[in-house]
Short mmCIF file of C-alpha atoms in Angstrom, two decimals:
data_model
loop_
_atom_site.label_atom_id
_atom_site.label_comp_id
_atom_site.label_asym_id
_atom_site.label_seq_id
_atom_site.Cartn_x
_atom_site.Cartn_y
_atom_site.Cartn_z
CA UNK A 1 -32.49 -45.92 -21.39
CA UNK A 2 -31.89 -45.94 -24.74
CA UNK A 3 -30.35 -48.32 -27.17
CA UNK A 4 -26.72 -48.88 -27.19
CA UNK A 5 -24.49 -46.00 -28.58
CA UNK A 6 -21.13 -46.71 -27.77
CA UNK A 7 -19.02 -50.08 -27.38
CA UNK A 8 -15.71 -50.68 -26.77
CA UNK A 9 -14.76 -54.03 -26.61
CA UNK A 10 -11.61 -56.09 -25.31
CA UNK A 11 -9.40 -52.71 -25.46
CA UNK A 12 -5.89 -53.78 -24.70
CA UNK A 13 -2.86 -51.16 -24.24
CA UNK A 14 0.74 -51.30 -23.20
CA UNK A 15 3.08 -48.76 -23.21
CA UNK A 16 6.63 -48.76 -24.35
CA UNK A 17 8.08 -48.71 -20.89
CA UNK A 18 6.18 -52.04 -20.20
CA UNK A 19 3.38 -50.70 -18.18
CA UNK A 20 0.05 -52.56 -19.08
CA UNK A 21 -2.55 -50.05 -18.80
CA UNK A 22 -5.58 -51.89 -20.32
CA UNK A 23 -5.92 -55.64 -20.36
CA UNK A 24 -9.21 -56.30 -22.20
CA UNK A 25 -11.72 -53.76 -20.76
CA UNK A 26 -14.95 -53.23 -21.95
CA UNK A 27 -17.26 -50.00 -21.78
CA UNK A 28 -20.82 -49.82 -23.34
CA UNK A 29 -22.41 -46.42 -22.89
CA UNK A 30 -26.48 -46.15 -23.81
CA UNK A 31 -27.94 -43.32 -25.66
CA UNK A 32 -29.16 -40.54 -23.25
CA UNK A 33 -27.25 -41.56 -20.08
CA UNK A 34 -24.90 -39.90 -17.85
CA UNK A 35 -22.20 -42.97 -17.56
CA UNK A 36 -19.92 -43.12 -14.83
CA UNK A 37 -16.26 -44.45 -15.19
CA UNK A 38 -14.36 -44.91 -11.96
CA UNK A 39 -11.56 -46.72 -10.81
CA UNK A 40 -8.63 -45.75 -9.05
CA UNK A 41 -5.32 -43.90 -10.41
CA UNK A 42 -3.39 -46.47 -13.04
CA UNK A 43 -6.88 -48.62 -13.11
CA UNK A 44 -7.07 -47.27 -17.04
CA UNK A 45 -9.55 -44.57 -17.21
CA UNK A 46 -7.50 -42.17 -18.99
CA UNK A 47 -5.98 -44.61 -21.05
CA UNK A 48 -9.43 -45.72 -22.22
CA UNK A 49 -10.71 -42.33 -22.91
CA UNK A 50 -7.66 -41.30 -24.78
CA UNK A 51 -8.32 -44.25 -26.82
CA UNK A 52 -11.93 -43.51 -27.70
CA UNK A 53 -11.07 -39.89 -28.37
CA UNK A 54 -8.01 -40.74 -30.67
CA UNK A 55 -5.22 -39.64 -28.49
CA UNK A 56 -3.71 -43.01 -28.14
CA UNK A 57 -3.95 -46.38 -30.40
CA UNK A 58 -4.92 -49.43 -28.79
CA UNK A 59 -2.88 -52.23 -29.21
CA UNK A 60 -5.80 -54.85 -29.45
CA UNK A 61 -10.17 -54.31 -29.34
CA UNK A 62 -12.63 -52.81 -31.07
CA UNK A 63 -14.75 -49.66 -30.97
CA UNK A 64 -18.40 -49.63 -32.10
CA UNK A 65 -20.65 -47.11 -32.65
CA UNK A 66 -24.62 -47.87 -33.34
CA UNK A 67 -23.38 -51.51 -33.36
CA UNK A 68 -20.90 -50.71 -36.34
CA UNK A 69 -17.26 -50.55 -35.83
CA UNK A 70 -15.64 -47.40 -36.33
CA UNK A 71 -11.75 -46.74 -36.69
CA UNK A 72 -10.43 -43.69 -34.81
CA UNK A 73 -6.91 -42.88 -35.75
CA UNK A 74 -6.87 -39.19 -34.10
CA UNK A 75 -9.16 -36.74 -32.45
CA UNK A 76 -10.41 -35.24 -35.71
CA UNK A 77 -11.85 -38.89 -36.52
CA UNK A 78 -13.53 -38.70 -33.25
CA UNK A 79 -14.99 -35.00 -33.55
CA UNK A 80 -15.97 -35.86 -36.89
CA UNK A 81 -18.10 -39.30 -35.62
CA UNK A 82 -19.72 -36.67 -32.40
CA UNK A 83 -17.15 -37.36 -29.88
CA UNK A 84 -16.16 -34.70 -27.65
CA UNK A 85 -13.83 -34.28 -24.40
CA UNK A 86 -13.50 -31.72 -22.00
CA UNK A 87 -10.48 -31.72 -19.95
CA UNK A 88 -9.78 -31.22 -16.58
CA UNK A 89 -7.86 -28.32 -17.08
CA UNK A 90 -9.84 -26.01 -19.91
CA UNK A 91 -8.49 -24.94 -23.26
CA UNK A 92 -9.92 -21.51 -23.40
CA UNK A 93 -7.72 -18.54 -24.63
CA UNK A 94 -8.53 -16.00 -21.36
CA UNK A 95 -8.28 -12.98 -23.59
CA UNK A 96 -10.59 -14.25 -26.44
CA UNK A 97 -14.36 -13.42 -26.20
CA UNK A 98 -16.55 -16.46 -25.47
CA UNK A 99 -17.58 -16.34 -29.36
CA UNK A 100 -14.02 -16.42 -30.42
CA UNK A 101 -13.48 -19.18 -27.79
CA UNK A 102 -16.20 -21.20 -29.56
CA UNK A 103 -15.58 -20.94 -33.02
CA UNK A 104 -11.83 -21.68 -32.43
CA UNK A 105 -10.89 -24.75 -34.13
CA UNK A 106 -14.05 -24.37 -36.29
CA UNK A 107 -13.15 -21.62 -38.66
CA UNK A 108 -13.22 -23.24 -42.04
CA UNK A 109 -16.63 -24.30 -41.52
CA UNK A 110 -17.71 -20.32 -41.01
CA UNK A 111 -15.18 -18.49 -43.73
CA UNK A 112 -17.21 -16.46 -46.44
CA UNK A 113 -16.32 -16.11 -49.66
CA UNK A 114 -13.69 -13.50 -48.85
CA UNK A 115 -11.84 -15.86 -46.70
CA UNK A 116 -13.04 -14.31 -43.51
CA UNK A 117 -14.72 -15.76 -40.18
CA UNK A 118 -18.69 -15.09 -40.62
CA UNK A 119 -19.30 -14.57 -36.77
CA UNK A 120 -22.39 -13.43 -37.06
CA UNK A 121 -23.88 -16.93 -38.68
CA UNK A 122 -21.59 -18.73 -36.08
CA UNK A 123 -23.32 -16.96 -33.70
CA UNK A 124 -26.59 -17.56 -34.98
CA UNK A 125 -25.43 -21.18 -34.72
CA UNK A 126 -24.32 -20.89 -30.98
CA UNK A 127 -27.38 -19.41 -29.92
CA UNK A 128 -29.75 -22.03 -31.21
CA UNK A 129 -27.67 -24.59 -28.84
CA UNK A 130 -28.18 -22.24 -26.12
CA UNK A 131 -31.86 -22.11 -26.64
CA UNK A 132 -32.16 -26.13 -26.74
CA UNK A 133 -30.03 -26.65 -23.58
CA UNK A 134 -31.58 -23.48 -21.90
CA UNK A 135 -28.38 -21.68 -21.13
CA UNK A 136 -28.12 -17.79 -21.10
CA UNK A 137 -24.11 -16.96 -22.00
CA UNK A 138 -22.82 -13.00 -23.14
CA UNK A 139 -20.89 -14.52 -26.37
CA UNK A 140 -19.00 -11.06 -26.14
CA UNK A 141 -17.62 -11.56 -22.56
CA UNK A 142 -14.02 -11.90 -22.57
CA UNK A 143 -13.57 -15.40 -21.18
CA UNK A 144 -10.73 -14.64 -18.56
CA UNK A 145 -13.88 -12.28 -16.78
CA UNK A 146 -16.33 -15.18 -16.50
CA UNK A 147 -16.37 -17.27 -13.55
CA UNK A 148 -15.09 -20.80 -13.66
CA UNK A 149 -18.64 -22.46 -13.64
CA UNK A 150 -19.65 -20.66 -16.84
CA UNK A 151 -16.38 -21.33 -18.22
CA UNK A 152 -16.90 -25.05 -17.90
CA UNK A 153 -20.08 -24.59 -19.45
CA UNK A 154 -18.30 -22.47 -22.53
CA UNK A 155 -16.01 -25.99 -22.91
CA UNK A 156 -19.11 -28.18 -23.34
CA UNK A 157 -20.61 -25.86 -25.87
CA UNK A 158 -17.61 -25.53 -27.67
CA UNK A 159 -18.04 -29.53 -28.19
CA UNK A 160 -21.44 -29.44 -28.83
CA UNK A 161 -20.92 -26.89 -31.44
CA UNK A 162 -18.55 -29.06 -33.11
CA UNK A 163 -21.24 -31.59 -33.24
CA UNK A 164 -20.66 -33.80 -30.26
CA UNK A 165 -23.56 -36.25 -29.38
CA UNK A 166 -20.84 -38.00 -26.90
CA UNK A 167 -19.20 -36.05 -24.39
CA UNK A 168 -16.11 -37.62 -22.01
CA UNK A 169 -16.10 -35.27 -19.22
CA UNK A 170 -12.81 -35.80 -16.79
CA UNK A 171 -13.01 -34.49 -13.15
CA UNK A 172 -15.19 -31.54 -14.39
CA UNK A 173 -16.24 -30.28 -10.85
CA UNK A 174 -12.45 -29.68 -9.53
CA UNK A 175 -12.06 -26.10 -10.08
CA UNK A 176 -15.85 -25.47 -9.05
CA UNK A 177 -17.02 -23.82 -5.57
CA UNK A 178 -19.98 -25.86 -4.12
CA UNK A 179 -22.50 -23.12 -5.11
CA UNK A 180 -21.57 -23.90 -8.79
CA UNK A 181 -21.99 -27.73 -8.42
CA UNK A 182 -25.49 -28.01 -8.43
CA UNK A 183 -25.63 -25.44 -11.23
CA UNK A 184 -23.47 -27.33 -13.39
CA UNK A 185 -25.18 -30.49 -12.41
CA UNK A 186 -28.79 -29.09 -13.60
CA UNK A 187 -26.69 -27.89 -16.98
CA UNK A 188 -25.42 -31.55 -17.35
CA UNK A 189 -29.16 -33.25 -16.83
CA UNK A 190 -30.76 -30.63 -19.48
CA UNK A 191 -28.05 -31.56 -21.60
CA UNK A 192 -28.72 -35.58 -21.14
CA UNK A 193 -32.39 -35.10 -21.20
CA UNK A 194 -32.15 -32.90 -24.71
CA UNK A 195 -30.16 -35.97 -26.17
CA UNK A 196 -26.73 -35.40 -25.34
CA UNK A 197 -24.95 -39.24 -23.87
CA UNK A 198 -21.81 -38.41 -21.29
CA UNK A 199 -19.22 -40.32 -20.03
CA UNK A 200 -18.10 -38.72 -16.62
CA UNK A 201 -14.99 -39.44 -14.81
CA UNK A 202 -14.42 -38.38 -11.16
CA UNK A 203 -13.14 -39.65 -7.68
CA UNK A 204 -16.16 -38.03 -5.93
CA UNK A 205 -18.54 -40.84 -4.79
CA UNK A 206 -21.01 -38.05 -3.84
CA UNK A 207 -21.23 -36.42 -7.31
CA UNK A 208 -21.58 -40.00 -9.07
CA UNK A 209 -24.38 -41.19 -7.11
CA UNK A 210 -26.21 -37.49 -7.41
CA UNK A 211 -25.77 -37.34 -11.19
CA UNK A 212 -25.10 -40.96 -13.19
CA UNK A 213 -27.11 -43.21 -14.68
CA UNK A 214 -24.62 -46.13 -14.45
CA UNK A 215 -21.30 -47.20 -13.57
CA UNK A 216 -18.58 -49.07 -14.84
CA UNK A 217 -15.55 -49.95 -12.80
CA UNK A 218 -12.13 -50.25 -13.73
CA UNK A 219 -9.39 -52.51 -11.78
CA UNK A 220 -6.05 -52.73 -12.96
CA UNK A 221 -6.96 -52.33 -16.50
CA UNK A 222 -9.77 -54.89 -16.63
CA UNK A 223 -13.45 -54.26 -16.43
CA UNK A 224 -15.19 -55.50 -13.06
CA UNK A 225 -18.55 -54.38 -13.24
CA UNK A 226 -21.13 -52.30 -14.74
CA UNK A 227 -24.46 -51.57 -12.84
CA UNK A 228 -27.44 -49.36 -12.31
CA UNK A 229 -26.34 -46.34 -10.00
CA UNK A 230 -29.77 -46.77 -8.24
CA UNK A 231 -28.76 -50.22 -7.31
CA UNK A 232 -25.52 -49.70 -6.31
CA UNK A 233 -24.05 -48.66 -2.92
CA UNK A 234 -21.09 -46.64 -2.08
CA UNK A 235 -19.50 -49.99 -0.57
CA UNK A 236 -20.07 -51.99 -3.47
CA UNK A 237 -18.37 -49.41 -6.03
CA UNK A 238 -15.35 -49.00 -3.36
CA UNK A 239 -15.01 -52.73 -3.17
CA UNK A 240 -15.15 -53.41 -6.81
CA UNK A 241 -12.53 -50.56 -7.30
CA UNK A 242 -9.77 -51.92 -4.84
CA UNK A 243 -10.70 -55.42 -4.61
CA UNK A 244 -11.35 -55.59 -1.04
CA UNK A 245 -13.75 -54.22 2.02
CA UNK A 246 -12.34 -50.52 2.75
CA UNK A 247 -13.49 -48.97 6.16
CA UNK A 248 -15.05 -45.52 6.00
CA UNK A 249 -13.06 -42.90 7.30
CA UNK A 250 -14.31 -41.24 10.36
CA UNK A 251 -13.69 -37.92 11.81
CA UNK A 252 -11.60 -37.92 14.78
CA UNK A 253 -13.87 -36.36 16.96
CA UNK A 254 -10.57 -35.68 19.72
CA UNK A 255 -11.35 -32.06 21.26
CA UNK A 256 -8.03 -29.93 20.83
CA UNK A 257 -6.44 -28.07 23.52
CA UNK A 258 -6.56 -24.28 22.32
CA UNK A 259 -4.62 -23.20 25.38
CA UNK A 260 -1.90 -20.80 24.33
CA UNK A 261 0.77 -23.01 25.52
CA UNK A 262 -0.31 -25.37 23.16
CA UNK A 263 -0.31 -22.67 20.18
CA UNK A 264 2.36 -24.92 17.24
CA UNK A 265 1.90 -22.33 14.35
CA UNK A 266 1.14 -18.64 14.67
CA UNK A 267 0.88 -16.46 11.56
CA UNK A 268 0.54 -12.62 12.15
CA UNK A 269 -0.05 -9.89 9.37
CA UNK A 270 1.21 -11.89 6.66
CA UNK A 271 1.76 -9.74 3.45
CA UNK A 272 2.98 -10.73 -0.04
CA UNK A 273 3.10 -9.78 -3.48
CA UNK A 274 2.50 -12.45 -5.84
CA UNK A 275 2.39 -13.04 -9.45
CA UNK A 276 -1.42 -13.45 -9.80
CA UNK A 277 -2.64 -11.93 -6.40
CA UNK A 278 -1.40 -10.12 -3.07
CA UNK A 279 -1.54 -11.86 0.11
CA UNK A 280 -3.06 -9.00 2.64
CA UNK A 281 -2.82 -9.24 6.34
CA UNK A 282 -2.95 -12.63 6.78
CA UNK A 283 -3.41 -14.18 10.45
CA UNK A 284 -4.08 -17.52 12.24
CA UNK A 285 -3.18 -19.63 14.42
CA UNK A 286 -2.91 -23.73 14.51
CA UNK A 287 -2.88 -25.61 17.74
CA UNK A 288 -0.92 -29.05 18.39
CA UNK A 289 -2.76 -31.79 17.04
CA UNK A 290 -5.30 -29.75 14.86
CA UNK A 291 -6.14 -29.43 11.40
CA UNK A 292 -6.97 -25.76 10.40
CA UNK A 293 -8.45 -25.99 6.67
CA UNK A 294 -8.09 -23.19 3.89
CA UNK A 295 -10.90 -23.12 1.59
CA UNK A 296 -10.77 -21.10 -1.84
CA UNK A 297 -11.65 -21.38 -5.31
CA UNK A 298 -8.64 -21.48 -7.37
CA UNK A 299 -6.26 -18.57 -7.87
CA UNK A 300 -7.48 -16.59 -4.48
CA UNK A 301 -4.15 -17.08 -3.01
CA UNK A 302 -4.06 -20.67 -1.52
CA UNK A 303 -0.74 -21.34 -3.90
CA UNK A 304 0.82 -17.90 -2.64
CA UNK A 305 0.46 -18.77 1.12
CA UNK A 306 1.63 -22.52 0.78
CA UNK A 307 4.64 -20.91 -1.10
CA UNK A 308 5.35 -17.91 1.46
CA UNK A 309 4.90 -20.15 4.76
CA UNK A 310 7.60 -22.57 3.85
CA UNK A 311 10.06 -20.31 2.31
CA UNK A 312 9.38 -20.57 -1.34
CA UNK A 313 8.48 -16.89 -1.76
CA UNK A 314 9.38 -13.71 0.16
CA UNK A 315 6.83 -11.85 2.19
CA UNK A 316 6.62 -8.18 2.60
CA UNK A 317 5.98 -8.05 6.14
CA UNK A 318 4.43 -10.16 9.04
CA UNK A 319 5.31 -13.02 11.30
CA UNK A 320 5.55 -16.52 11.01
CA UNK A 321 6.10 -18.38 13.88
CA UNK A 322 6.82 -22.05 14.65
CA UNK A 323 6.71 -23.12 18.22
CA UNK A 324 7.04 -19.51 19.29
CA UNK A 325 10.09 -18.72 17.06
CA UNK A 326 9.60 -16.41 13.75
CA UNK A 327 11.15 -18.28 10.80
CA UNK A 328 9.98 -15.74 8.61
CA UNK A 329 13.52 -14.83 7.35
CA UNK A 330 14.98 -17.97 7.20
CA UNK A 331 15.55 -20.58 4.59
CA UNK A 332 13.63 -23.48 3.59
CA UNK A 333 16.27 -25.81 4.99
CA UNK A 334 16.22 -24.30 8.40
CA UNK A 335 12.50 -24.26 8.39
CA UNK A 336 12.55 -27.86 7.42
CA UNK A 337 15.47 -28.72 10.34
CA UNK A 338 12.44 -27.10 12.85
CA UNK A 339 10.02 -30.08 11.25
CA UNK A 340 8.21 -28.28 9.11
CA UNK A 341 6.85 -30.04 5.77
CA UNK A 342 5.17 -29.12 2.76
CA UNK A 343 2.98 -31.27 0.48
CA UNK A 344 2.88 -28.68 -2.66
CA UNK A 345 0.05 -28.46 -5.02
CA UNK A 346 1.89 -29.29 -8.15
CA UNK A 347 3.50 -32.63 -7.58
CA UNK A 348 5.05 -32.85 -11.11
CA UNK A 349 7.03 -29.70 -10.73
CA UNK A 350 7.38 -28.77 -7.35
CA UNK A 351 7.42 -32.35 -5.56
CA UNK A 352 9.35 -34.57 -7.79
CA UNK A 353 12.19 -34.66 -10.14
CA UNK A 354 10.73 -36.86 -12.85
CA UNK A 355 14.00 -38.22 -14.40
CA UNK A 356 15.32 -39.70 -11.08
CA UNK A 357 14.75 -42.68 -9.35
CA UNK A 358 12.35 -43.25 -6.63
CA UNK A 359 14.86 -43.61 -3.71
CA UNK A 360 16.43 -40.20 -5.19
CA UNK A 361 13.13 -38.63 -4.77
CA UNK A 362 12.46 -39.99 -1.09
CA UNK A 363 15.85 -38.42 0.25
CA UNK A 364 16.43 -35.13 -1.87
CA UNK A 365 15.87 -32.45 0.64
CA UNK A 366 15.42 -34.78 3.43
CA UNK A 367 19.36 -36.37 3.66
CA UNK A 368 19.08 -37.75 6.87
CA UNK A 369 22.54 -39.05 8.54
CA UNK A 370 20.90 -42.46 8.27
CA UNK A 371 21.93 -41.99 4.44
CA UNK A 372 25.25 -40.77 4.63
CA UNK A 373 28.27 -42.45 4.55
CA UNK A 374 31.00 -42.37 7.49
CA UNK A 375 32.85 -39.35 6.02
CA UNK A 376 29.48 -37.40 5.40
CA UNK A 377 30.31 -36.81 1.45
CA UNK A 378 28.74 -39.86 0.53
CA UNK A 379 25.33 -41.55 0.31
CA UNK A 380 24.36 -45.15 2.21
CA UNK A 381 22.29 -46.24 -0.72
CA UNK A 382 21.40 -49.42 1.22
CA UNK A 383 19.73 -47.29 3.77
CA UNK A 384 18.11 -44.55 1.11
CA UNK A 385 16.75 -47.89 -0.62
CA UNK A 386 15.57 -49.33 2.33
CA UNK A 387 14.00 -45.69 3.25
CA UNK A 388 12.38 -45.48 0.10
CA UNK A 389 11.02 -49.12 -0.08
CA UNK A 390 9.50 -48.47 3.46
CA UNK A 391 7.60 -45.54 2.35
CA UNK A 392 6.34 -47.87 -0.58
CA UNK A 393 4.92 -50.41 1.54
CA UNK A 394 3.31 -48.26 4.43
CA UNK A 395 1.47 -46.23 1.61
CA UNK A 396 0.65 -49.12 -0.96
CA UNK A 397 2.37 -47.37 -4.11
CA UNK A 398 1.12 -49.36 -6.83
CA UNK A 399 3.42 -49.73 -9.75
CA UNK A 400 6.29 -50.25 -7.53
CA UNK A 401 8.87 -52.71 -8.14
CA UNK A 402 12.23 -51.06 -6.96
CA UNK A 403 13.13 -48.20 -5.26
CA UNK A 404 15.42 -47.48 -8.31
CA UNK A 405 12.86 -47.13 -11.12
CA UNK A 406 12.15 -43.62 -12.28
CA UNK A 407 9.49 -42.33 -10.56
CA UNK A 408 7.77 -41.08 -13.71
CA UNK A 409 6.70 -44.91 -14.33
CA UNK A 410 4.38 -44.33 -11.51
CA UNK A 411 0.42 -42.78 -11.87
CA UNK A 412 0.19 -39.45 -10.64
CA UNK A 413 -1.50 -40.53 -7.52
CA UNK A 414 1.11 -42.96 -6.24
CA UNK A 415 3.64 -40.21 -7.02
CA UNK A 416 1.38 -38.32 -4.69
CA UNK A 417 2.05 -41.27 -1.98
CA UNK A 418 5.37 -41.14 -2.34
CA UNK A 419 5.65 -37.39 -1.72
CA UNK A 420 3.12 -37.69 1.33
CA UNK A 421 5.26 -40.39 2.94
CA UNK A 422 8.51 -38.69 2.70
CA UNK A 423 7.01 -35.46 3.98
CA UNK A 424 5.52 -37.43 6.75
CA UNK A 425 7.90 -40.17 7.62
CA UNK A 426 9.54 -38.04 10.54
CA UNK A 427 6.40 -37.11 11.89
CA UNK A 428 6.92 -33.38 11.70
CA UNK A 429 5.74 -30.72 14.02
CA UNK A 430 3.90 -28.50 11.29
CA UNK A 431 2.84 -29.78 7.82
CA UNK A 432 1.43 -27.48 4.81
CA UNK A 433 -0.70 -29.92 2.80
CA UNK A 434 -1.55 -28.11 -0.25
CA UNK A 435 -4.03 -29.88 -2.56
CA UNK A 436 -2.83 -33.24 -0.91
CA UNK A 437 -5.43 -35.45 -2.79
CA UNK A 438 -6.40 -33.62 -5.56
CA UNK A 439 -7.22 -35.99 -8.98
CA UNK A 440 -6.33 -39.50 -6.85
CA UNK A 441 -8.70 -42.19 -6.53
CA UNK A 442 -10.67 -43.16 -3.21
CA UNK A 443 -8.28 -45.78 -1.64
CA UNK A 444 -5.36 -43.29 -1.75
CA UNK A 445 -7.28 -40.72 -0.40
CA UNK A 446 -8.02 -42.88 2.95
CA UNK A 447 -4.70 -43.99 3.02
CA UNK A 448 -3.54 -40.38 3.19
CA UNK A 449 -6.24 -39.12 5.47
CA UNK A 450 -5.72 -42.17 8.12
CA UNK A 451 -1.88 -41.12 8.19
CA UNK A 452 -2.83 -37.48 8.78
CA UNK A 453 -5.49 -38.38 11.37
CA UNK A 454 -2.57 -40.98 12.95
CA UNK A 455 -0.28 -37.81 13.08
CA UNK A 456 -2.86 -35.68 14.48
CA UNK A 457 -3.43 -38.15 17.26
CA UNK A 458 0.30 -37.47 18.30
CA UNK A 459 0.11 -33.99 18.34
CA UNK A 460 1.00 -33.05 14.68
CA UNK A 461 -0.43 -29.95 13.51
CA UNK A 462 -1.45 -29.58 9.61
CA UNK A 463 -2.64 -26.46 7.36
CA UNK A 464 -4.62 -28.18 4.80
CA UNK A 465 -5.11 -26.09 1.85
CA UNK A 466 -8.11 -27.73 -0.44
CA UNK A 467 -10.59 -26.82 -3.40
CA UNK A 468 -12.41 -30.23 -2.25
CA UNK A 469 -15.08 -28.92 0.27
CA UNK A 470 -15.98 -32.75 1.15
CA UNK A 471 -12.43 -32.99 2.27
CA UNK A 472 -12.33 -30.20 4.12
CA UNK A 473 -15.28 -30.56 6.04
CA UNK A 474 -14.02 -34.43 6.86
CA UNK A 475 -10.49 -33.53 7.82
CA UNK A 476 -10.54 -29.87 9.65
CA UNK A 477 -11.45 -28.75 13.29
CA UNK A 478 -11.56 -25.23 11.72
CA UNK A 479 -11.98 -23.53 8.58
CA UNK A 480 -10.92 -20.36 6.87
CA UNK A 481 -12.15 -18.87 3.77
CA UNK A 482 -9.36 -17.11 1.44
CA UNK A 483 -10.70 -15.04 -1.17
CA UNK A 484 -9.07 -12.45 -3.17
CA UNK A 485 -5.99 -12.85 -1.07
CA UNK A 486 -7.94 -12.06 2.45
CA UNK A 487 -8.98 -14.30 5.10
CA UNK A 488 -12.74 -13.50 5.19
CA UNK A 489 -14.42 -15.92 7.71
CA UNK A 490 -13.42 -18.71 10.14
CA UNK A 491 -15.94 -21.85 10.85
CA UNK A 492 -15.04 -22.90 13.99
CA UNK A 493 -17.30 -25.53 14.92
CA UNK A 494 -17.05 -28.79 12.85
CA UNK A 495 -20.30 -30.13 13.87
CA UNK A 496 -22.17 -27.10 12.15
CA UNK A 497 -19.85 -26.75 8.96
CA UNK A 498 -22.47 -25.50 6.09
CA UNK A 499 -21.29 -26.43 2.40
CA UNK A 500 -23.46 -23.72 1.11
CA UNK A 501 -22.41 -20.95 3.46
CA UNK A 502 -18.60 -21.60 3.02
CA UNK A 503 -19.56 -21.46 -0.89
CA UNK A 504 -20.95 -18.22 -0.35
CA UNK A 505 -17.81 -17.04 1.19
CA UNK A 506 -15.78 -18.61 -1.40
CA UNK A 507 -17.62 -16.86 -4.22
CA UNK A 508 -17.47 -13.33 -2.39
CA UNK A 509 -21.16 -13.67 -2.21
CA UNK A 510 -20.97 -12.87 1.55
CA UNK A 511 -17.87 -10.90 2.79
CA UNK A 512 -18.05 -10.57 6.72
CA UNK A 513 -19.63 -11.48 9.83
CA UNK A 514 -22.19 -8.67 9.28
CA UNK A 515 -23.41 -9.63 5.88
CA UNK A 516 -26.70 -11.41 5.58
#
């Protein structure tokens, strides 16, 4: 490994709302390494990286580059120093060509004497970068028409084009199909071998051990350990992240009774017109105590399917049968009254009211008899507060101080725990889980998966929509693949789930049972 390149020493940060995000965190990254930064949600990873990239200002501490202190007031300072950041959600303009997107933000450097951008000179420089890292891109393609895997590479090449020698990669594989991940990792290894240093943030342990050279673990704003990846174990990393031993989640091997009498949820010929994609002839069934997984690359109809099933969107035709009753024409409240629950993919906008308290968020849409006063027109606030506190305790909601605090004061992962706790509290007959653990930490995932498994044993049924194939394979009894608004394949043997095979159907390489 190379010499010490970037050092963050004693970094402290407290936000105006009183939340202390960093308590003197340290991070040392060496030249030419892929360095993992891991920790639970609210451990301080994003805050630390936003300070390094100039988005936030530290209250105390220092940043050194090649042993010399540097001042990073904003992202332009970071870029000037050779630091680039690739965000989890890409910042590309879909209607621009690949060339235009890469040049965007660097126009002044390529203006000719007439004040126009010299795209041919820029093209030559970009091709030189691509040659060095052995990547071939069609620079004249419209960005929105290329695969997500290629878009991730475009973001990185754009950072290199700006002169980045250190790349911060924030959950870069969350939008990639499994068949794209291996290629992406080879791309990152070539970058490393070519001299680029990377800080890699991910909650996916397998990725960290497959890709990185060293690991730094943060917990509650402090640096806990710094280890070489090949000398570490998953158990050690988990223990350092959480501060206690975690029992690995084990698949529930109980066999599902798929007798017709045990069919809890059935969808027949569902068709719906969506803004981005249409659903066509969707049919499946879920039995009591079963988890049916839905695999698919983002944008292939997952959001539309979940919204149609809970009643947020109207369908053109088809049936949605819950315990034999067609609920397709019923309101959301009536479906909920039939013990149907929903965890949406967008917790910020569809799952929670950010300017309301934790209690408000736990009872909204779930105003039960216990929370109503004697005349049924007022809220029994002590009962509601007790309910919210019980959820926070059961799901180990970090940052919870009282039920009347604003939910916006919690981290994203802890907000998700509140939603999960609210939706699963009454042991629903049928729950639609849409990306339930996206972007949350190992401990929160373990809690949520354990609760699903517990309710499954009680006979509750689940539709699990997830872009994390590891999660689908670990949790599902069967997996259906959704591609371009259609269910194209079912995998029914959990002992024989094949990530690559599922990936082929997700990307459309295979389309039906007869494809080779």
